[in-house]
mmCIF file of C-alpha atoms in Angstrom:
data_model
loop_
_atom_site.group_PDB
_atom_site.id
_atom_site.type_symbol
_atom_site.label_atom_id
_atom_site.label_comp_id
_atom_site.label_asym_id
_atom_site.label_seq_id
_atom_site.Cartn_x
_atom_site.Cartn_y
_atom_site.Cartn_z
ATOM 1 C CA MET X 1 -0.572 -13.655 0.710
ATOM 2 C CA ALA X 2 2.707 -14.193 -1.101
ATOM 3 C CA TYR X 3 3.133 -12.798 -4.587
ATOM 4 C CA PHE X 4 5.557 -13.399 -7.440
ATOM 5 C CA GLU X 5 6.801 -16.773 -6.286
ATOM 6 C CA TYR X 6 7.012 -18.105 -9.857
ATOM 7 C CA SER X 7 6.634 -21.668 -8.605
ATOM 8 C CA ASN X 8 5.203 -22.772 -11.962
ATOM 9 C CA SER X 9 7.524 -20.733 -14.170
ATOM 10 C CA PRO X 10 9.444 -22.784 -16.741
ATOM 11 C CA TYR X 11 12.273 -20.266 -16.380
ATOM 12 C CA PRO X 12 14.213 -19.509 -13.193
ATOM 13 C CA ILE X 13 13.449 -15.936 -12.152
ATOM 14 C CA ARG X 14 16.191 -14.035 -10.352
ATOM 15 C CA GLN X 15 15.615 -13.526 -6.630
ATOM 16 C CA ASP X 16 15.983 -9.749 -6.860
ATOM 17 C CA ILE X 17 13.189 -9.590 -9.424
ATOM 18 C CA LYS X 18 10.868 -11.565 -7.156
ATOM 19 C CA LYS X 19 11.768 -9.325 -4.238
ATOM 20 C CA GLU X 20 11.257 -6.002 -6.008
ATOM 21 C CA PHE X 21 8.003 -7.065 -7.677
ATOM 22 C CA SER X 22 6.644 -8.379 -4.390
ATOM 23 C CA GLU X 23 7.608 -5.252 -2.471
ATOM 24 C CA PHE X 24 6.077 -3.023 -5.135
ATOM 25 C CA TRP X 25 2.841 -5.014 -4.948
ATOM 26 C CA GLN X 26 2.698 -4.359 -1.208
ATOM 27 C CA ARG X 27 3.255 -0.633 -1.740
ATOM 28 C CA LEU X 28 0.683 -0.593 -4.527
ATOM 29 C CA ALA X 29 -2.008 -1.828 -2.144
ATOM 30 C CA LYS X 30 -1.391 0.886 0.441
ATOM 31 C CA PRO X 31 -2.639 4.477 0.396
ATOM 32 C CA GLY X 32 -0.299 6.610 -1.664
ATOM 33 C CA SER X 33 0.293 10.327 -1.771
ATOM 34 C CA TRP X 34 -2.889 11.244 -3.666
ATOM 35 C CA TRP X 35 -4.919 8.038 -4.096
ATOM 36 C CA THR X 36 -6.251 5.490 -1.612
ATOM 37 C CA GLY X 37 -5.106 1.890 -1.703
ATOM 38 C CA ALA X 38 -8.374 0.859 -3.336
ATOM 39 C CA GLU X 39 -7.974 3.548 -6.004
ATOM 40 C CA ARG X 40 -4.364 2.574 -6.639
ATOM 41 C CA VAL X 41 -5.309 -1.070 -7.143
ATOM 42 C CA ALA X 42 -8.204 -0.026 -9.384
ATOM 43 C CA ILE X 43 -5.805 2.077 -11.480
ATOM 44 C CA ALA X 44 -3.522 -0.953 -11.729
ATOM 45 C CA GLN X 45 -6.434 -3.146 -12.794
ATOM 46 C CA GLU X 46 -7.477 -0.545 -15.358
ATOM 47 C CA SER X 47 -4.003 -0.649 -16.910
ATOM 48 C CA ARG X 48 -4.692 -4.293 -17.760
ATOM 49 C CA THR X 49 -8.067 -3.499 -19.263
ATOM 50 C CA ALA X 50 -6.459 -0.832 -21.452
ATOM 51 C CA VAL X 51 -4.223 -3.350 -23.184
ATOM 52 C CA ASN X 52 -7.194 -4.896 -24.976
ATOM 53 C CA CYS X 53 -9.512 -1.877 -25.157
ATOM 54 C CA SER X 54 -11.339 -1.716 -28.487
ATOM 55 C CA PHE X 55 -12.012 2.026 -28.184
ATOM 56 C CA CYS X 56 -8.290 2.620 -27.695
ATOM 57 C CA SER X 57 -7.635 0.636 -30.891
ATOM 58 C CA ILE X 58 -10.025 2.876 -32.818
ATOM 59 C CA ARG X 59 -8.566 6.034 -31.307
ATOM 60 C CA LYS X 60 -5.040 4.920 -32.022
ATOM 61 C CA GLN X 61 -5.890 4.814 -35.736
ATOM 62 C CA SER X 62 -7.330 8.308 -35.808
ATOM 63 C CA LEU X 63 -5.351 11.336 -36.889
ATOM 64 C CA SER X 64 -6.175 13.183 -33.693
ATOM 65 C CA PRO X 65 -6.943 11.212 -30.525
ATOM 66 C CA TYR X 66 -8.697 14.234 -29.054
ATOM 67 C CA ASN X 67 -11.455 14.276 -31.655
ATOM 68 C CA VAL X 68 -12.627 10.714 -31.166
ATOM 69 C CA THR X 69 -15.544 10.023 -28.866
ATOM 70 C CA GLY X 70 -16.497 6.735 -27.310
ATOM 71 C CA GLU X 71 -16.178 4.698 -24.155
ATOM 72 C CA HIS X 72 -13.422 2.498 -22.846
ATOM 73 C CA GLY X 73 -14.393 -0.991 -21.780
ATOM 74 C CA SER X 74 -13.841 -0.490 -18.084
ATOM 75 C CA ASP X 75 -14.936 -2.373 -14.996
ATOM 76 C CA SER X 76 -12.682 -0.795 -12.388
ATOM 77 C CA GLY X 77 -15.234 1.605 -10.950
ATOM 78 C CA LEU X 78 -12.948 4.579 -11.604
ATOM 79 C CA ASP X 79 -14.417 7.778 -13.022
ATOM 80 C CA PRO X 80 -14.241 8.221 -16.816
ATOM 81 C CA THR X 81 -11.452 10.843 -16.704
ATOM 82 C CA THR X 82 -9.225 8.588 -14.644
ATOM 83 C CA VAL X 83 -9.996 5.617 -16.867
ATOM 84 C CA ASP X 84 -9.153 7.678 -19.953
ATOM 85 C CA ALA X 85 -5.856 8.831 -18.448
ATOM 86 C CA VAL X 86 -4.822 5.271 -17.708
ATOM 87 C CA HIS X 87 -5.747 4.124 -21.206
ATOM 88 C CA ARG X 88 -3.888 6.977 -22.913
ATOM 89 C CA ILE X 89 -0.706 6.181 -21.008
ATOM 90 C CA VAL X 90 -0.892 2.501 -21.915
ATOM 91 C CA THR X 91 -2.060 2.695 -25.523
ATOM 92 C CA ASP X 92 -1.354 6.150 -27.000
ATOM 93 C CA GLN X 93 1.294 7.753 -24.836
ATOM 94 C CA ASN X 94 3.217 9.553 -27.518
ATOM 95 C CA ARG X 95 0.215 11.735 -28.375
ATOM 96 C CA ILE X 96 -0.285 13.009 -24.839
ATOM 97 C CA THR X 97 -0.066 16.790 -24.965
ATOM 98 C CA ARG X 98 0.586 19.576 -22.515
ATOM 99 C CA SER X 99 -2.914 20.980 -23.035
ATOM 100 C CA TRP X 100 -4.524 17.645 -22.175
ATOM 101 C CA VAL X 101 -2.416 17.269 -19.025
ATOM 102 C CA GLU X 102 -3.229 20.853 -18.038
ATOM 103 C CA SER X 103 -6.948 20.157 -18.529
ATOM 104 C CA LEU X 104 -6.983 17.331 -15.989
ATOM 105 C CA PRO X 105 -7.415 19.392 -12.784
ATOM 106 C CA ASP X 106 -10.642 20.900 -14.151
ATOM 107 C CA ALA X 107 -11.788 17.373 -14.973
ATOM 108 C CA GLY X 108 -11.140 16.196 -11.427
ATOM 109 C CA ILE X 109 -7.573 14.845 -11.412
ATOM 110 C CA SER X 110 -4.989 17.013 -9.720
ATOM 111 C CA THR X 111 -1.591 17.301 -11.344
ATOM 112 C CA GLU X 112 -0.102 15.442 -8.389
ATOM 113 C CA GLY X 113 -2.741 12.739 -8.815
ATOM 114 C CA TYR X 114 -1.877 12.431 -12.489
ATOM 115 C CA VAL X 115 1.807 11.930 -11.681
ATOM 116 C CA GLU X 116 1.041 9.261 -9.102
ATOM 117 C CA LEU X 117 -1.408 7.596 -11.496
ATOM 118 C CA THR X 118 1.277 7.541 -14.173
ATOM 119 C CA GLY X 119 3.732 6.012 -11.741
ATOM 120 C CA ILE X 120 1.281 3.246 -10.872
ATOM 121 C CA VAL X 121 0.397 2.531 -14.492
ATOM 122 C CA VAL X 122 3.953 2.341 -15.764
ATOM 123 C CA CYS X 123 5.169 0.127 -12.931
ATOM 124 C CA VAL X 124 2.265 -2.319 -13.178
ATOM 125 C CA PHE X 125 2.493 -2.259 -16.962
ATOM 126 C CA SER X 126 6.182 -3.141 -16.941
ATOM 127 C CA ILE X 127 5.682 -5.982 -14.464
ATOM 128 C CA ASP X 128 2.853 -7.296 -16.632
ATOM 129 C CA GLU X 129 4.965 -6.900 -19.765
ATOM 130 C CA PHE X 130 7.693 -8.975 -18.144
ATOM 131 C CA HIS X 131 5.128 -11.718 -17.595
ATOM 132 C CA ARG X 132 3.715 -11.422 -21.097
ATOM 133 C CA ALA X 133 7.196 -11.517 -22.605
ATOM 134 C CA LEU X 134 7.829 -14.819 -20.861
ATOM 135 C CA GLY X 135 4.344 -16.213 -21.493
ATOM 136 C CA LEU X 136 3.583 -16.259 -17.768
ATOM 137 C CA PRO X 137 0.144 -15.534 -16.243
ATOM 138 C CA LEU X 138 -0.344 -12.082 -14.725
ATOM 139 C CA GLU X 139 -0.111 -11.831 -10.956
ATOM 140 C CA ASP X 140 -3.339 -11.434 -8.998
ATOM 141 C CA MET X 141 -3.965 -7.911 -7.820
ATOM 142 C CA PRO X 142 -3.177 -7.247 -4.149
ATOM 143 C CA GLU X 143 -5.921 -6.646 -1.617
ATOM 144 C CA PRO X 144 -6.162 -2.885 -0.969
ATOM 145 C CA VAL X 145 -5.137 -1.583 2.433
ATOM 146 C CA SER X 146 -7.487 0.983 3.968
ATOM 147 C CA GLY X 147 -6.406 4.481 4.911
ATOM 148 C CA GLU X 148 -6.097 7.948 3.508
ATOM 149 C CA PRO X 149 -3.480 9.321 1.093
ATOM 150 C CA SER X 150 -0.808 11.538 2.641
ATOM 151 C CA HIS X 151 -1.248 14.478 0.224
ATOM 152 C CA TYR X 152 2.501 14.980 0.433
ATOM 153 C CA ARG X 153 3.818 17.445 -2.115
ATOM 154 C CA PRO X 154 7.526 18.325 -2.111
ATOM 155 C CA ALA X 155 7.855 22.046 -1.527
ATOM 156 C CA GLN X 156 10.672 22.477 -4.040
ATOM 157 C CA ALA X 157 8.740 21.140 -7.053
ATOM 158 C CA GLU X 158 8.533 23.710 -9.816
ATOM 159 C CA LEU X 159 7.265 24.009 -13.359
ATOM 160 C CA GLY X 160 9.744 24.496 -16.157
ATOM 161 C CA THR X 161 10.517 21.051 -17.542
ATOM 162 C CA GLY X 162 7.836 19.016 -19.239
ATOM 163 C CA PHE X 163 4.121 19.108 -18.505
ATOM 164 C CA VAL X 164 4.193 18.937 -14.696
ATOM 165 C CA PRO X 165 6.219 20.411 -11.824
ATOM 166 C CA MET X 166 9.412 18.530 -11.022
ATOM 167 C CA LEU X 167 12.125 18.834 -8.424
ATOM 168 C CA PRO X 168 15.136 20.935 -9.416
ATOM 169 C CA ARG X 169 18.417 19.330 -10.415
ATOM 170 C CA GLU X 170 20.356 20.996 -7.612
ATOM 171 C CA GLY X 171 19.823 21.887 -3.985
ATOM 172 C CA LEU X 172 17.331 19.280 -2.825
ATOM 173 C CA THR X 173 16.569 19.501 0.874
ATOM 174 C CA GLY X 174 14.542 17.760 3.550
ATOM 175 C CA ALA X 175 12.991 14.405 2.712
ATOM 176 C CA GLU X 176 14.181 14.758 -0.901
ATOM 177 C CA GLU X 177 17.798 15.582 -0.049
ATOM 178 C CA ASN X 178 19.070 12.238 -1.330
ATOM 179 C CA LEU X 179 16.373 11.538 -3.903
ATOM 180 C CA TRP X 180 18.683 11.748 -6.917
ATOM 181 C CA PRO X 181 20.506 8.403 -6.999
ATOM 182 C CA ASN X 182 24.257 9.058 -6.987
ATOM 183 C CA GLY X 183 23.416 12.637 -7.863
ATOM 184 C CA ARG X 184 22.027 11.572 -11.244
ATOM 185 C CA ASN X 185 19.186 13.877 -12.228
ATOM 186 C CA ALA X 186 18.357 13.357 -15.896
ATOM 187 C CA ASN X 187 14.894 14.483 -16.883
ATOM 188 C CA VAL X 188 13.610 10.903 -17.002
ATOM 189 C CA ILE X 189 14.557 10.584 -13.322
ATOM 190 C CA ARG X 190 13.061 13.968 -12.478
ATOM 191 C CA ALA X 191 9.851 13.212 -14.419
ATOM 192 C CA LEU X 192 7.826 11.690 -11.565
ATOM 193 C CA SER X 193 9.503 13.624 -8.758
ATOM 194 C CA LEU X 194 6.368 15.623 -7.933
ATOM 195 C CA VAL X 195 5.428 12.384 -6.170
ATOM 196 C CA PRO X 196 8.758 11.203 -4.754
ATOM 197 C CA ASP X 197 7.460 7.740 -3.873
ATOM 198 C CA ALA X 198 6.515 7.210 -7.529
ATOM 199 C CA LEU X 199 10.125 7.887 -8.483
ATOM 200 C CA ARG X 200 11.344 5.566 -5.742
ATOM 201 C CA ASP X 201 9.079 2.825 -7.121
ATOM 202 C CA TRP X 202 10.445 3.094 -10.633
ATOM 203 C CA LEU X 203 14.034 3.161 -9.458
ATOM 204 C CA ALA X 204 13.495 0.016 -7.397
ATOM 205 C CA LEU X 205 11.890 -1.886 -10.268
ATOM 206 C CA SER X 206 14.479 -0.683 -12.736
ATOM 207 C CA SER X 207 17.288 -1.988 -10.559
ATOM 208 C CA ALA X 208 15.841 -5.483 -10.855
ATOM 209 C CA ILE X 209 14.671 -5.778 -14.453
ATOM 210 C CA TYR X 210 17.221 -3.424 -16.040
ATOM 211 C CA LEU X 211 19.926 -1.725 -14.013
ATOM 212 C CA SER X 212 20.270 0.443 -10.965
ATOM 213 C CA VAL X 213 21.148 4.057 -11.714
ATOM 214 C CA GLU X 214 24.614 3.295 -10.387
ATOM 215 C CA GLY X 215 24.782 0.283 -12.703
ATOM 216 C CA MET X 216 23.854 2.440 -15.690
ATOM 217 C CA ALA X 217 27.282 4.056 -15.428
ATOM 218 C CA ASN X 218 28.840 0.697 -16.273
ATOM 219 C CA LEU X 219 28.840 0.533 -20.070
ATOM 220 C CA ILE X 220 30.253 -2.984 -20.182
ATOM 221 C CA GLY X 221 27.765 -4.997 -18.153
ATOM 222 C CA GLN X 222 27.036 -6.354 -14.694
ATOM 223 C CA ASP X 223 28.296 -9.710 -13.442
ATOM 224 C CA ASP X 224 24.841 -10.641 -12.175
ATOM 225 C CA ARG X 225 23.256 -10.255 -15.622
ATOM 226 C CA SER X 226 23.426 -12.761 -18.456
ATOM 227 C CA ILE X 227 23.385 -10.072 -21.151
ATOM 228 C CA ASN X 228 25.904 -7.294 -21.493
ATOM 229 C CA ARG X 229 25.203 -3.601 -21.845
ATOM 230 C CA MET X 230 25.246 -3.586 -25.646
ATOM 231 C CA GLN X 231 22.694 -6.389 -25.711
ATOM 232 C CA MET X 232 20.538 -4.516 -23.217
ATOM 233 C CA GLU X 233 20.692 -1.277 -25.144
ATOM 234 C CA LEU X 234 19.767 -2.981 -28.413
ATOM 235 C CA ILE X 235 16.580 -4.305 -26.823
ATOM 236 C CA ALA X 236 15.919 -0.970 -25.120
ATOM 237 C CA ALA X 237 16.400 0.977 -28.323
ATOM 238 C CA ARG X 238 14.211 -1.345 -30.415
ATOM 239 C CA VAL X 239 11.386 -1.157 -27.868
ATOM 240 C CA SER X 240 11.737 2.624 -27.726
ATOM 241 C CA ALA X 241 11.786 2.937 -31.520
ATOM 242 C CA ILE X 242 8.571 0.979 -31.925
ATOM 243 C CA ASN X 243 7.015 3.187 -29.276
ATOM 244 C CA GLU X 244 8.250 6.192 -31.263
ATOM 245 C CA CYS X 245 10.143 7.532 -28.270
ATOM 246 C CA PHE X 246 12.212 10.625 -29.085
ATOM 247 C CA TYR X 247 13.642 10.896 -25.580
ATOM 248 C CA MET H 1 34.898 3.135 -20.643
ATOM 249 C CA THR H 2 33.593 1.766 -23.940
ATOM 250 C CA THR H 3 33.899 -1.600 -25.661
ATOM 251 C CA GLU H 4 35.243 -0.163 -28.943
ATOM 252 C CA THR H 5 32.944 -2.634 -30.722
ATOM 253 C CA ASP H 6 31.614 -1.783 -34.168
ATOM 254 C CA ILE H 7 27.843 -2.044 -34.353
ATOM 255 C CA ASN H 8 25.204 -1.072 -36.894
ATOM 256 C CA LEU H 9 22.548 1.259 -35.495
ATOM 257 C CA GLN H 10 19.983 0.194 -38.069
ATOM 258 C CA GLY H 11 19.264 -2.786 -35.853
ATOM 259 C CA VAL H 12 17.291 -0.282 -33.787
ATOM 260 C CA ASN H 13 15.019 0.269 -36.777
ATOM 261 C CA GLY H 14 14.415 -3.460 -37.225
ATOM 262 C CA ASP H 15 17.174 -4.492 -39.628
ATOM 263 C CA GLN H 16 17.871 -8.043 -38.484
ATOM 264 C CA GLU H 17 21.290 -8.380 -40.063
ATOM 265 C CA ALA H 18 22.372 -5.025 -38.662
ATOM 266 C CA ALA H 19 21.245 -6.067 -35.178
ATOM 267 C CA ALA H 20 23.666 -8.993 -35.295
ATOM 268 C CA VAL H 21 26.731 -6.850 -36.047
ATOM 269 C CA GLY H 22 28.999 -6.882 -32.999
ATOM 270 C CA ILE H 23 26.274 -8.029 -30.596
ATOM 271 C CA LYS H 24 25.956 -11.649 -29.544
ATOM 272 C CA HIS H 25 22.430 -12.936 -30.180
ATOM 273 C CA GLY H 26 21.678 -9.448 -31.488
ATOM 274 C CA LYS H 27 19.106 -10.576 -34.020
ATOM 275 C CA GLU H 28 17.182 -12.695 -31.527
ATOM 276 C CA LEU H 29 17.328 -10.034 -28.814
ATOM 277 C CA MET H 30 16.122 -7.359 -31.201
ATOM 278 C CA LEU H 31 13.250 -9.563 -32.345
ATOM 279 C CA LEU H 32 12.160 -10.224 -28.772
ATOM 280 C CA GLY H 33 12.114 -6.509 -28.024
ATOM 281 C CA GLU H 34 10.181 -5.898 -31.229
ATOM 282 C CA ALA H 35 7.625 -8.578 -30.392
ATOM 283 C CA VAL H 36 7.072 -7.224 -26.877
ATOM 284 C CA ALA H 37 6.602 -3.658 -28.093
ATOM 285 C CA THR H 38 4.335 -4.509 -31.039
ATOM 286 C CA ARG H 39 2.189 -6.721 -28.808
ATOM 287 C CA ASP H 40 1.943 -9.351 -31.557
ATOM 288 C CA GLN H 41 1.349 -12.605 -29.700
ATOM 289 C CA SER H 42 2.398 -14.949 -32.486
ATOM 290 C CA LEU H 43 5.574 -12.943 -33.098
ATOM 291 C CA LEU H 44 6.255 -12.954 -29.379
ATOM 292 C CA LYS H 45 5.866 -16.703 -29.058
ATOM 293 C CA GLU H 46 8.215 -17.226 -31.988
ATOM 294 C CA ALA H 47 10.787 -14.685 -30.763
ATOM 295 C CA ARG H 48 10.760 -16.142 -27.269
ATOM 296 C CA GLN H 49 11.421 -19.635 -28.555
ATOM 297 C CA ARG H 50 14.193 -18.465 -30.904
ATOM 298 C CA LEU H 51 15.997 -16.643 -28.133
ATOM 299 C CA LEU H 52 15.525 -19.566 -25.777
ATOM 300 C CA ASP H 53 16.964 -21.985 -28.348
ATOM 301 C CA GLU H 54 19.888 -19.684 -29.157
ATOM 302 C CA ALA H 55 20.824 -18.322 -25.769
ATOM 303 C CA GLY H 56 19.044 -20.151 -22.945
ATOM 304 C CA THR H 57 16.750 -19.274 -20.079
ATOM 305 C CA SER H 58 18.892 -16.719 -18.243
ATOM 306 C CA VAL H 59 19.298 -14.580 -21.341
ATOM 307 C CA LEU H 60 15.594 -14.840 -22.093
ATOM 308 C CA VAL H 61 14.621 -13.705 -18.589
ATOM 309 C CA ASP H 62 17.074 -10.806 -18.557
ATOM 310 C CA ALA H 63 16.034 -9.739 -22.050
ATOM 311 C CA ALA H 64 12.354 -9.835 -21.050
ATOM 312 C CA GLY H 65 13.205 -7.606 -18.106
ATOM 313 C CA VAL H 66 14.916 -5.012 -20.261
ATOM 314 C CA ALA H 67 12.063 -4.979 -22.778
ATOM 315 C CA ALA H 68 9.527 -4.603 -19.985
ATOM 316 C CA ASN H 69 11.536 -1.812 -18.402
ATOM 317 C CA PHE H 70 11.601 0.223 -21.593
ATOM 318 C CA GLN H 71 7.903 -0.297 -22.187
ATOM 319 C CA ARG H 72 7.716 1.723 -18.976
ATOM 320 C CA MET H 73 10.378 4.323 -19.661
ATOM 321 C CA VAL H 74 8.839 5.581 -22.877
ATOM 322 C CA ARG H 75 5.530 6.033 -21.096
ATOM 323 C CA ILE H 76 7.122 8.017 -18.300
ATOM 324 C CA ALA H 77 8.886 10.290 -20.781
ATOM 325 C CA ASP H 78 5.840 10.921 -22.955
ATOM 326 C CA SER H 79 3.266 11.204 -20.157
ATOM 327 C CA MET H 80 5.362 13.844 -18.412
ATOM 328 C CA GLY H 81 6.437 15.547 -21.660
ATOM 329 C CA ILE H 82 10.109 15.695 -20.790
ATOM 330 C CA PRO H 83 12.632 17.073 -23.274
ATOM 331 C CA ILE H 84 16.013 15.539 -24.013
ATOM 332 C CA ASP H 85 18.560 16.680 -21.437
ATOM 333 C CA ASP H 86 21.366 17.608 -23.798
ATOM 334 C CA MET H 87 20.474 18.345 -27.404
ATOM 335 C CA GLU H 88 24.013 19.529 -28.112
ATOM 336 C CA SER H 89 26.004 16.338 -27.576
ATOM 337 C CA ASP H 90 27.644 15.150 -30.780
ATOM 338 C CA LEU H 91 26.800 11.524 -30.069
ATOM 339 C CA GLY H 92 23.153 12.333 -29.501
ATOM 340 C CA LYS H 93 22.971 14.418 -32.658
ATOM 341 C CA SER H 94 24.481 11.689 -34.805
ATOM 342 C CA VAL H 95 22.189 8.986 -33.406
ATOM 343 C CA ARG H 96 19.085 11.142 -33.885
ATOM 344 C CA THR H 97 20.112 11.905 -37.444
ATOM 345 C CA GLU H 98 20.980 8.343 -38.404
ATOM 346 C CA LEU H 99 17.747 6.973 -36.963
ATOM 347 C CA ASP H 100 15.633 9.929 -38.131
ATOM 348 C CA LEU H 101 14.070 10.336 -34.700
ATOM 349 C CA THR H 102 12.555 13.757 -35.339
ATOM 350 C CA ARG H 103 9.745 12.039 -37.234
ATOM 351 C CA TYR H 104 8.233 10.975 -33.919
ATOM 352 C CA ALA H 105 5.388 13.045 -32.464
ATOM 353 C CA SER H 106 7.049 13.145 -29.050
ATOM 354 C CA ALA H 107 9.989 15.061 -30.570
ATOM 355 C CA ALA H 108 7.797 18.105 -30.050
ATOM 356 C CA ASN H 109 8.425 17.865 -26.296
ATOM 357 C CA THR H 110 12.046 18.738 -27.006
ATOM 358 C CA LEU H 111 11.957 20.761 -30.205
ATOM 359 C CA GLN H 112 9.105 23.178 -29.504
#
């Protein structure tokens, strides 16, 4: 089945956006590093449910999100801890704490699983936000591909930055030798590196809807974009401010 | 390389006139980003139409992409608890001060 054709879109959508979204959708459906294809698609579906979750709305208003009890409206079949993680990332991300992340393995989600889950949620969420911004219907979820996750964990990942292990800035070897695009290794690039494919996914999507990491070095603007870098950064900064993003 | 263009950072905090200083369609672009991030459907419909009328379809599509991308980036940063890479840069310090960014809860990931 073909995805992201935009045949009924009132706005022409760039070919590279169609390509990257479509390729991500295919990867989403396949077994990942720590979740099966069915689980990955369920996590993606749950990210859509979270957007309109009434319990999340109540929790968002509370002084401490960790003292509010209730149930998310969920129909994905995922366990409650996984559902809650997805909803927190979508609706209350700036109150996620180290202690909550560190509690996840005891609740049944490995740290590696949490990183992959985050990667799925943020990629699907940004594709959906692109559609919502343009008033376009959301794409149908892909059909999951059977198989088992690889359980691949890069040997060089280490704790020390943020809540989860990440790959070091220098000296990457093996399959991760060229993971840092153009050698760029800011923390936001390192963030998902415990699951290298999650980082690869976000870099690919970013190159289509924002800029490639190489393109980020160009402070003027790219010829294949209709807005220049200042215009992009104004939008980026306003979105980040409303999300109360310190980073 | 920089553009040497004077801008007003308060556009980041929602000041519509400030957003227009030095940035073509700045007000309309800022309002689209604001509408996407606040998830207000009536605001979004209005902002989309204003940007479309002012700047056309290509600008609207590219602006939607940037807004969508940064809806993602903030969630990566906060979910993984990453600190700012360089707290000592003068530019970073001045931007954080002018925009009063330490009021955000996620500042704790850097300042603790």
